[in-house]
Every structure is written in C-alpha cells, then in structure tokens.
Coordinates of C-alpha atoms in Angstrom, one line a residue:
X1 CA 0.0 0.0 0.0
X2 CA 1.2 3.7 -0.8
X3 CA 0.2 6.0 2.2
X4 CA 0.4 9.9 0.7
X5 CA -1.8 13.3 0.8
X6 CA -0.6 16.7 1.9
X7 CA 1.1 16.2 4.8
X8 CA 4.0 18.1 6.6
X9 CA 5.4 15.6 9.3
X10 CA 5.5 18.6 12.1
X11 CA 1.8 19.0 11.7
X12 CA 1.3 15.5 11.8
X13 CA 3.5 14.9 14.9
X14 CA 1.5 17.9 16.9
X15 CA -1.7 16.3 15.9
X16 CA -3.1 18.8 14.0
X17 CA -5.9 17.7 11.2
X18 CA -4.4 16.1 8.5
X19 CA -6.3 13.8 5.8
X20 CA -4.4 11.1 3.8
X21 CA -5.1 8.5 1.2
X22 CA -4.0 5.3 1.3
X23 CA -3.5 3.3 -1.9
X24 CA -3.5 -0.5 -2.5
X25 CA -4.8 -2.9 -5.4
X26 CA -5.9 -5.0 -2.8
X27 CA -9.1 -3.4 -0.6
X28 CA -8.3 -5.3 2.1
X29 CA -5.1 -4.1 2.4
X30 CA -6.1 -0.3 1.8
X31 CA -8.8 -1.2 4.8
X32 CA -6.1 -2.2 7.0
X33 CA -4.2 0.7 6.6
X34 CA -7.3 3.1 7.1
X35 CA -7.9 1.3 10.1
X36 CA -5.0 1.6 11.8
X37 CA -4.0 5.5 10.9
X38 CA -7.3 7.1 11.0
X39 CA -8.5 8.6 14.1
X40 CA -9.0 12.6 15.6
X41 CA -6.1 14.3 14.3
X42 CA -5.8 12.1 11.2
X43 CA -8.7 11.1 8.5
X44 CA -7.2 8.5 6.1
X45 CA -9.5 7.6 2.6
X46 CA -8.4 4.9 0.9
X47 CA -8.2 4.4 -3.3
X48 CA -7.3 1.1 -5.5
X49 CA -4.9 4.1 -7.7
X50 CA -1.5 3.2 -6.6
X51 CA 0.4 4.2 -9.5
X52 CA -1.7 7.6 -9.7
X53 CA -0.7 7.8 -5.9
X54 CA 2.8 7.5 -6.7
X55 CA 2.8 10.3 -9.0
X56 CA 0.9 13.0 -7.7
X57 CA 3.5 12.6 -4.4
X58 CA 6.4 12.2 -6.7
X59 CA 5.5 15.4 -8.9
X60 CA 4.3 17.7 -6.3
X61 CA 7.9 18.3 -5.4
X62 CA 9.2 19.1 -8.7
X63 CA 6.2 21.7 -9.5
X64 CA 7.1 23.5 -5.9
X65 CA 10.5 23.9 -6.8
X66 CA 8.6 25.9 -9.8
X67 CA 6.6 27.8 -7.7
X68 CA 9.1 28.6 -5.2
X69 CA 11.1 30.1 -7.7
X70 CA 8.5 32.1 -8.8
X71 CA 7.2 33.5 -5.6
X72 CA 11.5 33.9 -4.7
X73 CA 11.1 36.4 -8.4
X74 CA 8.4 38.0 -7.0
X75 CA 9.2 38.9 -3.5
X76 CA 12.2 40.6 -5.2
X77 CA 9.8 43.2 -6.8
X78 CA 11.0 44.3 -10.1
X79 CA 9.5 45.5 -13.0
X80 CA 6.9 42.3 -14.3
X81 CA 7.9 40.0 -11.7
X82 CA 5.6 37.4 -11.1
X83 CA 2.9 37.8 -8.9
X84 CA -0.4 36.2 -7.7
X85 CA -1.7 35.1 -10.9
X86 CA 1.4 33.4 -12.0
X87 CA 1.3 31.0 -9.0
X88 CA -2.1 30.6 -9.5
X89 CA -1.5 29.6 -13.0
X90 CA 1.2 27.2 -12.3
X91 CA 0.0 25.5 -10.3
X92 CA -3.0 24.7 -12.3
X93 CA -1.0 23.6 -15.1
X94 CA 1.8 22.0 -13.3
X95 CA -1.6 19.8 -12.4
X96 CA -2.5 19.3 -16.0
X97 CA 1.3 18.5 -16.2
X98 CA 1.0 16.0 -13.3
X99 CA -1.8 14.5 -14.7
X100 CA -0.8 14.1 -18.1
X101 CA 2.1 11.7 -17.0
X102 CA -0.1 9.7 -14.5
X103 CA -2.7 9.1 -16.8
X104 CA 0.6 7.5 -19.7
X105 CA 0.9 5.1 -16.8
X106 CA -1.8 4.1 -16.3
X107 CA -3.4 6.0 -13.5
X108 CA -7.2 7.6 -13.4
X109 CA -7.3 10.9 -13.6
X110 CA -9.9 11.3 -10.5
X111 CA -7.0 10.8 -8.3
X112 CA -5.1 13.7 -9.4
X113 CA -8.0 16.2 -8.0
X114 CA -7.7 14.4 -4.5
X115 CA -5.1 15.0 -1.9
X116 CA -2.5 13.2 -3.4
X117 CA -2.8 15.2 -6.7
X118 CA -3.8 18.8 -6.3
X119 CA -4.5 19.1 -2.2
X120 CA -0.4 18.0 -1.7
X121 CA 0.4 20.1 -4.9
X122 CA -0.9 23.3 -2.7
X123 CA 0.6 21.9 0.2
X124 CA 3.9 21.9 -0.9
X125 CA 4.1 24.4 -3.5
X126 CA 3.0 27.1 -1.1
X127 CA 3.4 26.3 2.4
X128 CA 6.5 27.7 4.0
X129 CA 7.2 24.2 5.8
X130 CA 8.2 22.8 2.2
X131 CA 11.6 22.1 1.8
X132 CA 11.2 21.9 -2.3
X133 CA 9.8 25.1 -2.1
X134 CA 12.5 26.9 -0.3
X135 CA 14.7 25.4 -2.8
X136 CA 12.9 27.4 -6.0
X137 CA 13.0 30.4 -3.7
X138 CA 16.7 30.5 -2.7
X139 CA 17.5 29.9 -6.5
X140 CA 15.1 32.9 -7.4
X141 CA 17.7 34.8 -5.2
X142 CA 20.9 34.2 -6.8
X143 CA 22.0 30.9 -4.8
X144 CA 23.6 28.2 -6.6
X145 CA 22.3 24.6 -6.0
X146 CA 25.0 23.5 -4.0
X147 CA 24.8 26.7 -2.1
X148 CA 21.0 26.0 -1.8
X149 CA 21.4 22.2 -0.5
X150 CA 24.0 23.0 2.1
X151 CA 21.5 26.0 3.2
X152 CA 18.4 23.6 3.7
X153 CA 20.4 21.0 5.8
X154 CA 17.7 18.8 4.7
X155 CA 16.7 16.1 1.6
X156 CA 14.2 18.0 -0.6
X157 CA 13.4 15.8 -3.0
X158 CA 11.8 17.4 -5.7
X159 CA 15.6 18.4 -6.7
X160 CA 16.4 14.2 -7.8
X161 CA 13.0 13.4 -9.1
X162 CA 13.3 16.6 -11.7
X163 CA 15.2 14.8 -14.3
X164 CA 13.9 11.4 -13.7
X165 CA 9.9 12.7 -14.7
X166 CA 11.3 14.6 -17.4
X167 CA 13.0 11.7 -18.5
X168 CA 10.2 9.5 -17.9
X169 CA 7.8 11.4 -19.7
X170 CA 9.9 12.1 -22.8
X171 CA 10.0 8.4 -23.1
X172 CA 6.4 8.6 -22.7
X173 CA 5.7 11.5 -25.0
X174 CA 4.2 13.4 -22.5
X175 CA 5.0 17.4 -22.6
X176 CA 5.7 18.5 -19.8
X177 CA 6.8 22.0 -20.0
X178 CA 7.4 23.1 -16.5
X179 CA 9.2 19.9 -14.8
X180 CA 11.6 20.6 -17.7
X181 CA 12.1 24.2 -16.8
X182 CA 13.3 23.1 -13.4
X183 CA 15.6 20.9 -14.7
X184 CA 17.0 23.7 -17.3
X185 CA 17.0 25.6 -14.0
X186 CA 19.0 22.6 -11.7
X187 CA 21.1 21.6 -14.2
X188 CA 22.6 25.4 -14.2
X189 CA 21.3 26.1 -18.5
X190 CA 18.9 28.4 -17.4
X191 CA 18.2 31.0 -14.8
X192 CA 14.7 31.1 -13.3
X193 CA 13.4 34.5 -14.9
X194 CA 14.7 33.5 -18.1
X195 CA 12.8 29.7 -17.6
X196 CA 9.5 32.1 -16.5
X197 CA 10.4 33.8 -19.8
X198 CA 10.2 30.9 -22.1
X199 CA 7.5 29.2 -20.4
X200 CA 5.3 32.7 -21.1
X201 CA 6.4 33.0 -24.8
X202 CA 5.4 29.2 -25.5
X203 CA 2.8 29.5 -28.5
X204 CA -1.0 29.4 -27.6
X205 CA -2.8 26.7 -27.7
X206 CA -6.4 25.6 -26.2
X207 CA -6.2 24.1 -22.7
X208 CA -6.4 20.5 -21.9

C-alpha cells in the first residue's frame, strides 16, 4: 500500500488535522491501513490508484520547486515580476502537467483532483514548511544549487526526481513543459526569470 496526501510531518506529529489517502490494489489491504491511521487528528481515505498515488507525491515536489522560484522572483519586486496570478496559473498547469504523466501510466485521472494530486500540490508548492519550495525560492535569489542544498540542511526531493519525470515522460511523449524548466534551471542552462520567460512565450494553444 502507498500511504500519501498533503502532509507536513511537524503537523502531523503535533496532531493537528491532517487527511491522507492510502493506496493499495488490494481493498483489504487499503482497509487495513485506514484502520490503523485514521482517528481525531488524522482522516485516512483509501483508493485502489496506486500508480496515480505515486505520482501525484512524486511530482508535487518538482512543480514547488517551480513555484518557489517564482514567488522567490516576486518577493524581489522588479519590474513584471511574477505575482499572484502566475502562481495561481502554475500551479493549475503543473496539475495538467502532473496529470498528463499519471494518466501515460496508467493512472485515473480522478486521483489527481484528491489529496495526493492537487490538495499535496498546494501543500507543498506554497506552504512555507516545504523544503522543495524553499529550494525554488533561494534559486530565485541568486544561490547556486550546491549553495541551496547546504543552506536547507535537509533532503528536498523534488531536486532528484526533476530529471527522472522529465526523463520518464519524454519516453512517454508526455510534454511537460514546466518539470523541464526546473531541470533547465538545476542543471545550471537556465536562470529562473529566463525559464519564466520561455514558459510565457510558448505558442498558444487551447487548454487540456
């Protein structure tokens, strides 16, 4: 079974409300695991999507290094930096993205609007707890990676699944525009204004 959902392990270990999904092909086994987890600090829900599951907890971290970069541009305040509506726009298509590649593999697309998918996307993408996120926002101001890994102290790792989901989904022919900005980004090509730069000038096309 895959236990996942937006979760930071501080607010879990104060006992503050937290909901989960728990994940298994086999019911009995996902009913097990609800029944042990769930109680008053902690609703558990349980799904037969493992693989969708994975995913959405796998790609979350990638698309909050993307949005901590962004919100890192935009604290900065300079002339058409990023602001409220950029976040709020990727993080809706770093969803699509999400979704796109889960669905390739074989996963349902329901599970991405639950709190593996987009309720842990939110989570981590804009909560100041996230490690991934204060990745994109310490490369927003000028850090290196290395500098920005011995900064956190901590594993964040949206910063080793990057190349591995772009990767994947180019062998999938998936497009997924944003995971490969971050990598761009990482792998020290590209700086993050000038990967918001070509994400914005990408042609138009109707959304899906």
């Amino acid at each position: 079974a895959v236990l996942s959902g937006p979760s930071f392990a501080l607010e879990v270990g104060r006992g503050q409300p937290t909901a989960l999904v728990a994940a298994s092909e086999s019911a009995e086994l996902a009913a097990t695991v609800v029944e042990a987890l769930h109680g008053d600090g902690l609703r558990v829900y349980s799904s037969s999507d493992v693989v969708g599951v994975e995913v959405g907890g796998a790609v979350k971290n990638v698309l909050a290094i993307a949005t901590g970069m962004l919100d890192g541009m935009a604290a900065q305040g300079a002339a058409g930096a990023p602001g409220l509506n950029a976040r709020a726009a990727l993080i809706t298509r770093g969803l699509a993205e999400m979704t796109r590649l889960g669905m390739a593999l074989g996963a349902r697309p329901e599970t991405f609007m639950g709190l593996s998918g987009l309720g842990d996307l939110v989570l981590t993408a804009t909560g100041d707890l996230s490690r991934n996120r204060k990745v994109g926002l310490l490369l927003a101001h000028g850090l290196s990676l290395a500098e920005v890994l011995a900064q956190l102290g901590h594993v964040a790792e949206g910063v080793y699944t990057a190349r591995t989901v772009a990767d994947r989904a180019a062998q999938l022919g998936v497009e997924m525009p944003i995971t490969q900005a971050v990598v761009e980004v990482l792998e020290g090509r590209l700086q993050p204004r000038e990967a918001m730069a070509l994400l914005m000038s990408r042609q138009s096309r109707a959304e899906a």
